[in-house]
XYZ file of C-alpha atoms in Angstrom:
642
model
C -35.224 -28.121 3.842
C -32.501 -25.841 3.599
C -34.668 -22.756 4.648
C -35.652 -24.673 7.780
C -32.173 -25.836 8.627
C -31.011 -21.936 8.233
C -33.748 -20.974 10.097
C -32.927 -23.226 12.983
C -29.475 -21.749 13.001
C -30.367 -18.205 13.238
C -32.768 -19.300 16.185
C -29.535 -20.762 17.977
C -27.719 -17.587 16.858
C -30.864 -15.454 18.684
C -31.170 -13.780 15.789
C -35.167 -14.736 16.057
C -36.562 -12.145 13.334
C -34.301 -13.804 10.259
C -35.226 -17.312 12.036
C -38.687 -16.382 11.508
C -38.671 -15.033 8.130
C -36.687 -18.331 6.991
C -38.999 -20.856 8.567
C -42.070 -19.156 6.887
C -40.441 -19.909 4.139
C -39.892 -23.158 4.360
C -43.517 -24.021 5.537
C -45.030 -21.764 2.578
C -42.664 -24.773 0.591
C -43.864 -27.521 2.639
C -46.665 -26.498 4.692
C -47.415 -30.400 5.849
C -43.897 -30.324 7.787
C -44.740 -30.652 11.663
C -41.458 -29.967 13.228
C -40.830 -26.590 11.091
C -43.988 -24.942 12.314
C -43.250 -25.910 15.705
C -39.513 -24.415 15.003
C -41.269 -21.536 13.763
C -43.461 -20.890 16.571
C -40.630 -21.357 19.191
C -38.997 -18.225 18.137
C -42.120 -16.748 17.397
C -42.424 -17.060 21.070
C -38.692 -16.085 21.762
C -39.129 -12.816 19.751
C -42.307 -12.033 21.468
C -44.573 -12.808 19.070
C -47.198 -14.856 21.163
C -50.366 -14.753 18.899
C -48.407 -15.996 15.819
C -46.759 -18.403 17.744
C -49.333 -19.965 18.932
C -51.126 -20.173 15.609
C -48.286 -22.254 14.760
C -48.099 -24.192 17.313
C -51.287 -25.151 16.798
C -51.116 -26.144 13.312
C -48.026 -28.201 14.377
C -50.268 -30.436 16.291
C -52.795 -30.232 13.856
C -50.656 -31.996 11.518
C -49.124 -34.286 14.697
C -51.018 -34.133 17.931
C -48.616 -36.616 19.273
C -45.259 -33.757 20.559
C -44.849 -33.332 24.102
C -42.607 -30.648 23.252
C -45.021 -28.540 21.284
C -47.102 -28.544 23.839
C -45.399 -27.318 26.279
C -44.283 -24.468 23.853
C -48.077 -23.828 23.481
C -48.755 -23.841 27.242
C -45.609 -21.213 27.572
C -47.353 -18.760 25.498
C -50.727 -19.632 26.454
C -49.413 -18.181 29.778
C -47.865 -15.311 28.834
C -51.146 -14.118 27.284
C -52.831 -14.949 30.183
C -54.834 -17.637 29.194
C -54.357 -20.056 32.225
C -56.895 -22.507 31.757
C -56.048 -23.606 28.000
C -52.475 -23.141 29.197
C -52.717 -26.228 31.695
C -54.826 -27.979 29.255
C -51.654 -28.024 27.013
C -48.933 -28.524 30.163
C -50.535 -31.574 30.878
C -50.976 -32.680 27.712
C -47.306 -32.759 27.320
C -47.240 -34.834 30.370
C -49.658 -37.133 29.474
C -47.777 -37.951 26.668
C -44.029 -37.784 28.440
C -44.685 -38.193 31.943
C -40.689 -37.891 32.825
C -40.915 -34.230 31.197
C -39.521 -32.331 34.587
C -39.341 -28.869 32.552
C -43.098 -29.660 32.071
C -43.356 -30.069 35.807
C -41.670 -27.120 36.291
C -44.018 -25.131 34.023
C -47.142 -26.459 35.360
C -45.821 -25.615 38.624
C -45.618 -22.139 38.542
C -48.769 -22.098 36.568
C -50.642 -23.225 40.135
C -48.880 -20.624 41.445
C -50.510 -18.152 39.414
C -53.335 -19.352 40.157
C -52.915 -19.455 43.626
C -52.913 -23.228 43.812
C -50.088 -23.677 45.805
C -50.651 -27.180 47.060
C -50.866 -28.209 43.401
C -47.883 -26.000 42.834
C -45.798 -27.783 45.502
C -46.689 -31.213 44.252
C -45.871 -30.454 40.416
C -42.075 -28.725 41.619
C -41.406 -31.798 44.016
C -41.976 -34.266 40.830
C -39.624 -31.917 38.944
C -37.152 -32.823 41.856
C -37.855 -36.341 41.662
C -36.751 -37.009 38.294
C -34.089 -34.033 38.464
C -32.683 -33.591 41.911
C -30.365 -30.741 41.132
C -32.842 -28.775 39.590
C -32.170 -25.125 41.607
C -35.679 -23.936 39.271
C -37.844 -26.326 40.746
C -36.038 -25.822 44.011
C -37.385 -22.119 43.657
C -40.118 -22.951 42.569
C -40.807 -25.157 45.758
C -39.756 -22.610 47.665
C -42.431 -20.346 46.623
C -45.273 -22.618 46.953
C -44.250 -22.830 50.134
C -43.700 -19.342 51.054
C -47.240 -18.573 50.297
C -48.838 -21.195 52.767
C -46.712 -19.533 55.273
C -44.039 -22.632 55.578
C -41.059 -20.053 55.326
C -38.939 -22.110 57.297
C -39.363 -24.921 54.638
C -39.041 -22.373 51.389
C -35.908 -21.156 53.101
C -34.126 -24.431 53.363
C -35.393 -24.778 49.577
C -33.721 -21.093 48.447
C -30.491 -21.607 50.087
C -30.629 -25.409 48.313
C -31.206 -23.613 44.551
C -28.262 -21.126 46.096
C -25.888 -24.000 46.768
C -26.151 -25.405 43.054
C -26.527 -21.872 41.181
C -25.007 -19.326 43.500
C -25.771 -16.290 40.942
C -29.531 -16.918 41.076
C -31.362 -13.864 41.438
C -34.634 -15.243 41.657
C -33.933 -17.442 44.644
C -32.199 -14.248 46.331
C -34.749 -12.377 45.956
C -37.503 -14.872 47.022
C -35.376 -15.724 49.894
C -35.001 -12.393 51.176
C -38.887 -12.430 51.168
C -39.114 -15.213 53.683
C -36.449 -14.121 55.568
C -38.338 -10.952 56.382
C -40.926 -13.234 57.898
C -38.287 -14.765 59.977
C -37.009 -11.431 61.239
C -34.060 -12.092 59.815
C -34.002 -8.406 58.242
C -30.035 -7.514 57.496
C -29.629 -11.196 55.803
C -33.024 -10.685 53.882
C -31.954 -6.924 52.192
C -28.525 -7.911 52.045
C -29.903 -11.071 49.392
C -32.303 -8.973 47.777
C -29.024 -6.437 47.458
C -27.253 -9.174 45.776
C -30.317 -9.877 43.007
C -31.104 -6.345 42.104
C -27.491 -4.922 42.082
C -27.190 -7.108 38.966
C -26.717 -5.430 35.575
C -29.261 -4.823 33.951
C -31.653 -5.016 37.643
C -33.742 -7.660 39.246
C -36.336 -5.746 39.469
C -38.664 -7.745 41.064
C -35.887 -7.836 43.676
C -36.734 -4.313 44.595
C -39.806 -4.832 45.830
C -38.545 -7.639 48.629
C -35.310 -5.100 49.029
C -38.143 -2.304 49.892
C -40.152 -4.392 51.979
C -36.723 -5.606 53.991
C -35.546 -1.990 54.466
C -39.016 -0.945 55.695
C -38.710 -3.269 58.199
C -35.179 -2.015 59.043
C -36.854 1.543 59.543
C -34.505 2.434 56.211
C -37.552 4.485 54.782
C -35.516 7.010 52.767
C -33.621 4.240 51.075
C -36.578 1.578 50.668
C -38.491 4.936 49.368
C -35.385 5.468 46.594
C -35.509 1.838 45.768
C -39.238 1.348 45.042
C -39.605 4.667 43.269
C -37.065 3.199 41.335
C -39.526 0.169 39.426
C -40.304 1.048 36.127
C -43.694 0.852 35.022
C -43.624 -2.210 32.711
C -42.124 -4.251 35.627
C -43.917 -7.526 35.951
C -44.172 -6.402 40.362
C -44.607 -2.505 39.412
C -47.904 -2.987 41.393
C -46.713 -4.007 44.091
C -43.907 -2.354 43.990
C -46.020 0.948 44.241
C -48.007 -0.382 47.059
C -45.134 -0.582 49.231
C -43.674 2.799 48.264
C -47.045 4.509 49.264
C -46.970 2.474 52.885
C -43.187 3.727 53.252
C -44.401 7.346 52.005
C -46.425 7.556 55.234
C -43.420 6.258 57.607
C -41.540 9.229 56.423
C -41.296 12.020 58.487
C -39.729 14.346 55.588
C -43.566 14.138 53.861
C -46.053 16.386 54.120
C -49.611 15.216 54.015
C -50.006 17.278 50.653
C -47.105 15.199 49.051
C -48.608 11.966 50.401
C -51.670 12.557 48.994
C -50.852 13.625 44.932
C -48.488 10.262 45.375
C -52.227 8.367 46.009
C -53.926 10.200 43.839
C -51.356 9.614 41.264
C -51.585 6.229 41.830
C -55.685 5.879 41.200
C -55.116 7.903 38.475
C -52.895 5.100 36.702
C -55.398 2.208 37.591
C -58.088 1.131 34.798
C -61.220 1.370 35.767
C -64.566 -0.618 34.985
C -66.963 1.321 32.337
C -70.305 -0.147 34.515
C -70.959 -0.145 38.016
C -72.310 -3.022 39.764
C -76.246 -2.744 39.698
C -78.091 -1.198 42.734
C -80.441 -3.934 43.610
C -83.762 -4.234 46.265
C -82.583 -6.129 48.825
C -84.963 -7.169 52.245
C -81.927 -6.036 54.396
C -78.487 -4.257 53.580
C -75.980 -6.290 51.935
C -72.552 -5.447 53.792
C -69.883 -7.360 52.445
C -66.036 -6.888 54.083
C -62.805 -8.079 52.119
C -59.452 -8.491 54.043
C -56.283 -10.641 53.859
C -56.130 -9.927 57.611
C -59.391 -11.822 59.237
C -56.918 -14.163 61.632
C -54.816 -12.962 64.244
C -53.893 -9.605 63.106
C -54.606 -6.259 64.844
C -57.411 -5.348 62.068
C -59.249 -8.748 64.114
C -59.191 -6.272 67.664
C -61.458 -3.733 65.739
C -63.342 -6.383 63.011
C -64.368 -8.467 65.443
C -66.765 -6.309 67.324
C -68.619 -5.317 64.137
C -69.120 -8.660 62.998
C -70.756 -9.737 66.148
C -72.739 -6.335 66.793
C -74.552 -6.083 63.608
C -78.322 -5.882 63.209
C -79.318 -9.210 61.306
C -82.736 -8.124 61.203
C -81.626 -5.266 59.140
C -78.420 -5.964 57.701
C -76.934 -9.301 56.086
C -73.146 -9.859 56.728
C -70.391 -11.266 54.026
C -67.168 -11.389 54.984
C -64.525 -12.062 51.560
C -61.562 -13.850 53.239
C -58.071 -13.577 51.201
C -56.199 -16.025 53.432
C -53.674 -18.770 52.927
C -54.363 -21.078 55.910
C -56.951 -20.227 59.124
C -56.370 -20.087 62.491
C -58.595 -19.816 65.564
C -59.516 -15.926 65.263
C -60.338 -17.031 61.734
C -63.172 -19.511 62.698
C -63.982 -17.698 65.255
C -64.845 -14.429 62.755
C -66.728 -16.999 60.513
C -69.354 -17.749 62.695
C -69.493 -14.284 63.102
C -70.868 -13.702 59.547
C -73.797 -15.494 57.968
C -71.524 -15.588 54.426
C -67.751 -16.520 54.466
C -66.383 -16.756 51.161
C -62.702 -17.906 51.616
C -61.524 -16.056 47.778
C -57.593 -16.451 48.233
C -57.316 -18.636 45.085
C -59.575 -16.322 42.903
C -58.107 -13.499 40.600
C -59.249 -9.934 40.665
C -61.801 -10.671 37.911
C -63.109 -13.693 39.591
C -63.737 -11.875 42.746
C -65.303 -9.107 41.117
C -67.831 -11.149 39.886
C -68.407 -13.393 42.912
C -69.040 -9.793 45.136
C -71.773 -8.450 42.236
C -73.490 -12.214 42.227
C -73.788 -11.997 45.877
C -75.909 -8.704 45.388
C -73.847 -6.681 48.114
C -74.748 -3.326 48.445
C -71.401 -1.829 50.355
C -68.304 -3.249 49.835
C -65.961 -2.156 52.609
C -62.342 -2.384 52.287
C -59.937 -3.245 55.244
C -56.411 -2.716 53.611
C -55.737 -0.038 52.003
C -52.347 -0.277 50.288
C -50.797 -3.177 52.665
C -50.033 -6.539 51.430
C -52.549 -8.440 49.758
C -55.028 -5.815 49.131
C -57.478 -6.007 46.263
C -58.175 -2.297 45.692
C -58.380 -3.649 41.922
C -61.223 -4.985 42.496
C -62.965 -1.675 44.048
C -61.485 -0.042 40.938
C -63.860 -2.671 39.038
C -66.325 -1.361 41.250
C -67.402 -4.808 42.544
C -70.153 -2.941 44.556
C -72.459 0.143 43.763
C -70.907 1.771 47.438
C -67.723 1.470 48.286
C -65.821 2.645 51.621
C -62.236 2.027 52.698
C -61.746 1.393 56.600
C -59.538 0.759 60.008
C -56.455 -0.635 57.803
C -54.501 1.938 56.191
C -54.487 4.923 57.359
C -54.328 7.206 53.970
C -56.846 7.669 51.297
C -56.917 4.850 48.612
C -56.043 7.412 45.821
C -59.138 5.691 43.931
C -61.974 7.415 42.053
C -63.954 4.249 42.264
C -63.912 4.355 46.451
C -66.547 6.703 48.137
C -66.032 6.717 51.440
C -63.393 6.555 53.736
C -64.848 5.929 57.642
C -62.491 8.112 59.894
C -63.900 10.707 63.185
C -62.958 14.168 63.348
C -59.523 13.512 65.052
C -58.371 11.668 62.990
C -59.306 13.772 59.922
C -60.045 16.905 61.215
C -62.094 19.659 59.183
C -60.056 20.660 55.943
C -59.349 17.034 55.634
C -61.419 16.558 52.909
C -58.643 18.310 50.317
C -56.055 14.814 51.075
C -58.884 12.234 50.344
C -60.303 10.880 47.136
C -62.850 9.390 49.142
C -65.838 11.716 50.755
C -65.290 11.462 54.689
C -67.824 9.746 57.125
C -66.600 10.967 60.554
C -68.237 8.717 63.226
C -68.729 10.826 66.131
C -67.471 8.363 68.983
C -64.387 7.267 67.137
C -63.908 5.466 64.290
C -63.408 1.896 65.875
C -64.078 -0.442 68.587
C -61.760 -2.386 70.861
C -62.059 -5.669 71.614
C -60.042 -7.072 74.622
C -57.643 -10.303 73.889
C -60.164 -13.013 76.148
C -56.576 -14.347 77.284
C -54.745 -11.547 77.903
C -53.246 -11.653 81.561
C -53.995 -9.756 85.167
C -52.827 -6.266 85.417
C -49.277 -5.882 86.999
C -48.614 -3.606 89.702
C -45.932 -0.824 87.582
C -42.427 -2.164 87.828
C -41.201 0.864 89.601
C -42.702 0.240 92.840
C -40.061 -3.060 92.520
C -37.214 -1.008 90.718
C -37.391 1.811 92.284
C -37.146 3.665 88.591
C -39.780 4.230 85.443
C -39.345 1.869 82.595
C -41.001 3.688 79.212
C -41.809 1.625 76.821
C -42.884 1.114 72.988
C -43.673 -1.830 70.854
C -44.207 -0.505 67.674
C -42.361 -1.253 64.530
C -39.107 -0.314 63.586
C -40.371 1.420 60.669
C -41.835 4.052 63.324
C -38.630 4.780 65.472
C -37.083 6.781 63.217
C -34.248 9.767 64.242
C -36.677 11.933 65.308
C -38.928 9.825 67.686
C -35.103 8.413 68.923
C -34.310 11.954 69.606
C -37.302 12.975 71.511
C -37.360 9.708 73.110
C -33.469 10.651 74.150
C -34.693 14.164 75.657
C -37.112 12.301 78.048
C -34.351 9.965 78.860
C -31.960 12.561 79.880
C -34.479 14.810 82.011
C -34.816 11.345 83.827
C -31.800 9.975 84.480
C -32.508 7.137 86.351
C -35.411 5.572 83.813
C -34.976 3.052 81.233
C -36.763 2.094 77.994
C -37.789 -1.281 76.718
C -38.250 -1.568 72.924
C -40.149 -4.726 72.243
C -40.591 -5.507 68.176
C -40.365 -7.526 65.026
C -37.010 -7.517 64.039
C -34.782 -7.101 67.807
C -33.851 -10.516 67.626
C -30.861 -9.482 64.740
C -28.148 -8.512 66.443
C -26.945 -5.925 64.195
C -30.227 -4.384 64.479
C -29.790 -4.021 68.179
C -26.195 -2.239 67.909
C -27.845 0.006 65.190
C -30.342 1.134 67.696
C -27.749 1.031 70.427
C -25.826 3.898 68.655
C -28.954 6.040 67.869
C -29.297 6.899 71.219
C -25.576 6.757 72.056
C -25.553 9.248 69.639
C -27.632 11.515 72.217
C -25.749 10.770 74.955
C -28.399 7.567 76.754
C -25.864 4.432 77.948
C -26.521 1.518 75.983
C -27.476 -0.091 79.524
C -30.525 2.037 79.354
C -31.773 -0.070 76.565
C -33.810 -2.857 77.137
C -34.236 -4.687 74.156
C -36.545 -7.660 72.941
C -38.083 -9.590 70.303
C -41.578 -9.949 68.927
C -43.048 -12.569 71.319
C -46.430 -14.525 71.287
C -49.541 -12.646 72.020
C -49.807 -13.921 75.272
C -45.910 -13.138 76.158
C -46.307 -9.625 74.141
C -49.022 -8.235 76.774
C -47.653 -9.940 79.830
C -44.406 -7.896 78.641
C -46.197 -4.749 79.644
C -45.728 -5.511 83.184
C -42.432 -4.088 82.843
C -43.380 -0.763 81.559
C -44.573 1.848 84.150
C -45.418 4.299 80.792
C -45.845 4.158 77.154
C -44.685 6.136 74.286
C -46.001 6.633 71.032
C -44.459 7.481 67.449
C -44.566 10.008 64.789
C -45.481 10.792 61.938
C -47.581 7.228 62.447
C -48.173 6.653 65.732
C -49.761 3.519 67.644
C -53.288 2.479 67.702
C -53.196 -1.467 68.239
C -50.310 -1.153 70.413
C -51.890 1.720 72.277
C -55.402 -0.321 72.738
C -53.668 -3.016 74.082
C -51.074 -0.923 76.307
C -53.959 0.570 77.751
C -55.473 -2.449 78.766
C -52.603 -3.964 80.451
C -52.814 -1.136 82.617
C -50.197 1.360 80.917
C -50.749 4.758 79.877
C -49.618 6.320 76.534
C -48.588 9.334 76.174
C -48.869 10.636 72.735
C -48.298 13.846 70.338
C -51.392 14.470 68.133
C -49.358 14.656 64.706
C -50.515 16.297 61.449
C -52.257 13.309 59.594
C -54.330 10.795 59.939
C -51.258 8.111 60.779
C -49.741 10.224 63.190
C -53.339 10.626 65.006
C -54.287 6.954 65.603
C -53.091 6.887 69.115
C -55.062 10.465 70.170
C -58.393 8.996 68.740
C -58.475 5.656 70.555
C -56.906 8.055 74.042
C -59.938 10.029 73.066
C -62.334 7.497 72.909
C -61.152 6.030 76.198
C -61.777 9.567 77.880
C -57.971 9.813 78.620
C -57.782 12.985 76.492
C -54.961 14.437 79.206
C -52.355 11.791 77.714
C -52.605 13.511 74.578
C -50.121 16.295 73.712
C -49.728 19.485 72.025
C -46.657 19.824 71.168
C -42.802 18.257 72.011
C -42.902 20.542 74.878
C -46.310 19.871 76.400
C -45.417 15.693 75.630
C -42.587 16.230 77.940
C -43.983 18.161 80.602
C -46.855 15.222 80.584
C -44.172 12.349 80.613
C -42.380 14.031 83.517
C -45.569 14.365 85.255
C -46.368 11.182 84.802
C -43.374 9.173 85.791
C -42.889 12.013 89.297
C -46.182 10.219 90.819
C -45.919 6.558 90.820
C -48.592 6.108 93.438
C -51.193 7.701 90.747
C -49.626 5.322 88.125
C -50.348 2.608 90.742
C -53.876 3.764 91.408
C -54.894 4.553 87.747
C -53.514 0.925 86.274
C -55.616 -1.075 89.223
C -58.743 0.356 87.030
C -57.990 0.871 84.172
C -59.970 -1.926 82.398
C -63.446 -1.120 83.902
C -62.610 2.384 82.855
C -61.837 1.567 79.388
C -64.867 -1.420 79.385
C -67.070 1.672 80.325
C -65.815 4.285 77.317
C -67.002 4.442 74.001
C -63.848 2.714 72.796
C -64.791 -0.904 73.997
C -68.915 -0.189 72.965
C -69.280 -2.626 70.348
C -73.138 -2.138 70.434
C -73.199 1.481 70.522
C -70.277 1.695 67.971
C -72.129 -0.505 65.599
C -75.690 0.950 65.509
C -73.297 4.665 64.954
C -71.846 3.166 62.160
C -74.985 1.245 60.817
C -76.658 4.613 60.382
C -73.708 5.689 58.368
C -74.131 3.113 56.425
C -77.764 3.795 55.885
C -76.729 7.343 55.270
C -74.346 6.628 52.223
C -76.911 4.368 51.048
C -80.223 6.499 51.169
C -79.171 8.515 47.822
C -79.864 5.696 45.749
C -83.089 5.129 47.320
């Protein structure tokens, strides 16, 4: 007895090694005592010890099955070995047998989470609240359950609730400043995630919202210090090192080299399956394509096409959807496919083994390093051929991938030396446009009305960085009378808007020459052209969506061909729509082409009038002639096996 009680007071003193060594000695005395081999396994658990403690644990309710409390002990280091499923068994055995246990609640809660139930998850943290109202955890928790069914407004009025009991929490700064991003509230979101990983030591998973936020901002130099900054045996490293190599290829002070060891490093880090999924005789070609993005997202422009275009006498279509909720774009892509499998709530290893029972023969990525990808699962090698495609424009960095679809503007020969992947160029581009059905009638351009050209851009703030706001500024001031609308995520925070005010200040353009506005609808974003006589495109990653659609609403983009794939986007869909002549050499040629272009506004008037039949009639709105080009390529990385 007295062993146990010291033991127990070393475990309040946190001194859990002399706790431990005490309580074994009092259950070597009196091995039959419950309560001490439950004491012994909770700091067997606090000192990190997880398969010991829950050997004790266990024999604790061996000897009483009948301790809500022990349970829940078991379930917390059930989950920190990962064993999910034995660690609900044991969360809701504790409720079963104390169903006011709100810690319990809590537990199980973010247990869902991991799991990716999230409806679950929101019902266990609201019965947390119930019987604790003032519980800021469960308020997180909430929050988060939330957050990832894309109800931010909701998790947000949860996160500032946890805030307004426990105004130190980091976790509920940092989560907040994650939803906040998707409310384009960006200067509020990094200034919370600021708050959690300034702390001493660091939040770190803080860093990776704090990156994301300053992304967003167009801060890439700073959001590239901060995520470079996650140590390895961070619990969001991975992520973490997603989003630094997405801001790697915003950065103009890169070099395609340095872009490309940061990949490469990356693959080299990831574990990698010892088999290969099993070439197998299939009747027709098992494609299978995994996105988080099959709903209304620019990959859907370019997807969509392929879906509907494919041979089904020759080629059987499974699309693996990694979506919260649907929308229409997403039913509409389903009965595009003969196999949807919606996969959201399954783990890497679950999906792994769903893709190699469904046989397919080429698994093709669509994200690359964005959010929600699951290149883990091509480093599994869920598929005997694998390809990465149209979402990330960068090699994966992965061993494990083989292909990477591009054309030869994009990836030019010598390109080979920045890829891990091998290189299938298509020859007529390496995607296919597919109008918005909605999108609305093609306005006259707004300077026969104004009397002077309105440029224009509605790309991401990540992509205006000094330089593009300096040669942007140089156009300006050749053209004294024009104006520029900006149109993007992010212009509705006023500080953002005085930030971008003074970039161009700072090159001597009147803040009156600045038209700015917020990300709009779909519908509202392309009638929104018909303000802008002429586009202008980005470096070092320039415009590809925004260029497709700019182009059908009648506007012409002028772009500079950069030095990488990213920065080459906008001259391989111009290419593709046989508008090669708005594609420029260098700064010098871009503004002699600009000039050109805004000196003749009866040619602008003339071109935009038919534009769409002219773009309907190129090899960039083909989807049959695209498809059968990139069927054969898929034949042709096939045949080896053969």
């Amino acid at each position: 007895d007295c062993w146990a009680r010291l033991g127990d007071l070393r475990a309040a003193l946190g001194q859990f090694n002399r706790a431990i060594e005490a309580l074994q000695r009092a259950v070597a005395l009196q091995p039959q005592q419950a309560g001490w081999w439950g004491n012994l396994g909770a700091s067997q658990l606090d000192h990190g010890q997880l398969e010991s403690a829950i050997a004790s644990f266990r024999e604790s309710l061996r000897l009483s099955a009948d301790q809500p409390g022990i349970h829940y002990n078991l379930g917390a280091a059930l989950t920190h070995l990962g064993q999910l499923d034995e660690a609900l068994a044991s969360y809701r055995q504790a409720l079963a047998l104390r169903p006011e246990f709100a810690e319990a609640w809590l537990n199980l809660g973010s247990l869902h989470s991991q799991r990716r139930e999230y409806d679950l998850a929101m019902r266990a943290a609201e019965e947390a609240l119930r019987l604790r109202p003032a519980y800021p955890e469960a308020m997180n928790n909430l929050g988060q359950a939330l957050a990832a069914l894309e109800r931010h407004d909701e998790a947000i009025a949860r996160y500032r609730a946890a805030l307004g009991i426990t105004p130190d929490y980091p976790e509920a700064h940092s989560n907040l400043a994650a939803s906040l991003v998707y409310r384009a509230q960006l200067h509020e979101a990094a200034n919370h995630a600021r708050r959690a990983f300034q702390r001493q030591p660091p939040f770190w998973p803080a860093a990776n919202n704090l990156g994301n936020a300053l992304i967003r901002l167009g801060e890439i130099g700073e959001a590239i210090a901060v995520l470079a900054a996650v140590p390895a045996d961070s619990p969001n490293h991975d992520t973490a090192q997603d989003n630094l190599l997405l801001a790697l290829n915003y950065d103009p002070a890169q070099t395609p080299e340095t872009i490309a060891a940061a990949h490469r490093r990356w693959g080299g880090r990831i574990r990698r399956s010892a088999t290969a999924a099993p070439r197998r005789e299939h009747r027709r070609l098992r494609i299978g394509y995994l996105s988080p993005d099959f709903s209304s997202h620019s990959v859907a422009f370019f997807i969509e096409p392929v879906l509907r275009h494919h041979d089904r006498e020759h080629f059987e279509i499974a699309a693996y959807a990694d979506l919260a909720g649907a929308d229409d774009v997403t039913r509409r892509l389903q009965g595009q496919v003969e196999h949807w499998r919606a996969v959201h709530a399954l783990d890497d290893r679950s999906l792994t083994a769903l893709i190699r029972d469904d046989e397919i023969d080429i698994l093709v990525d669509l994200a690359g390093h964005l959010r929600s990808n699951r290149l883990r699962v091509f480093a599994e090698r869920a598929a005997p051929i694998q390809a990465t495609y149209l979402g990330y424009p960068n090699t994966t960095g992965l061993e494990s991938m083989d292909f990477c679809i591009t054309d030869d503007i994009l990836d030019p020969p010598g390109s080979e030396t920045l890829y891990t992947e091998k290189l299938l160029r298509l020859p007529t581009g390496f995607a296919c446009y597919q109008p918005p059905a909605d999108a609305p009638a093609v306005a006259p351009p707004p300077a026969i009305a104004n009397g002077y050209i309105t440029f224009g851009s509605f790309h991401t703030l990540a992509k205006i960085n000094a330089a593009v706001v300096e040669r942007w500024s140089s156009l300006l001031q050749r053209l004294p009378d024009a104006r520029l609308r900006l149109q993007t995520f992010g212009l509705s925070d006023p500080s953002v808007r005085e930030k971008i005010r003074n970039a161009f200040a700072a090159h001597g353009i009147a803040p009156g020459r600045i038209d700015m506005h917020p990300e709009s609808s779909l519908l509202d974003y392309l009638r929104a052209h018909g303000q802008v006589d002429i586009g202008l495109d980005t470096l070092p990653w320039s415009g590809h969506t925004t260029t497709c659609h700019a182009l059908w609403m009648g506007v012409p983009t002028i772009t500079l061909a950069g030095n990488r794939h990213a920065g080459r986007l906008g001259a391989s869909a111009l290419q593709s729509a046989r508008l090669s002549d708005l594609v420029a050499r260098d700064h010098n040629d871009w503004l002699v082409r600009a000039q050109t272009l805004a000196g003749d506004v009866a040619s602008l008037e003339s071109s935009r009038s038919t534009q769409r039949e002219r773009m309907l009639s190129s090899a960039l709105c083909d989807g049959a002639g695209f498809v059968r080009t990139l069927e054969a390529v898929y034949r042709s990385c096939f045949m080896p096996l053969n």
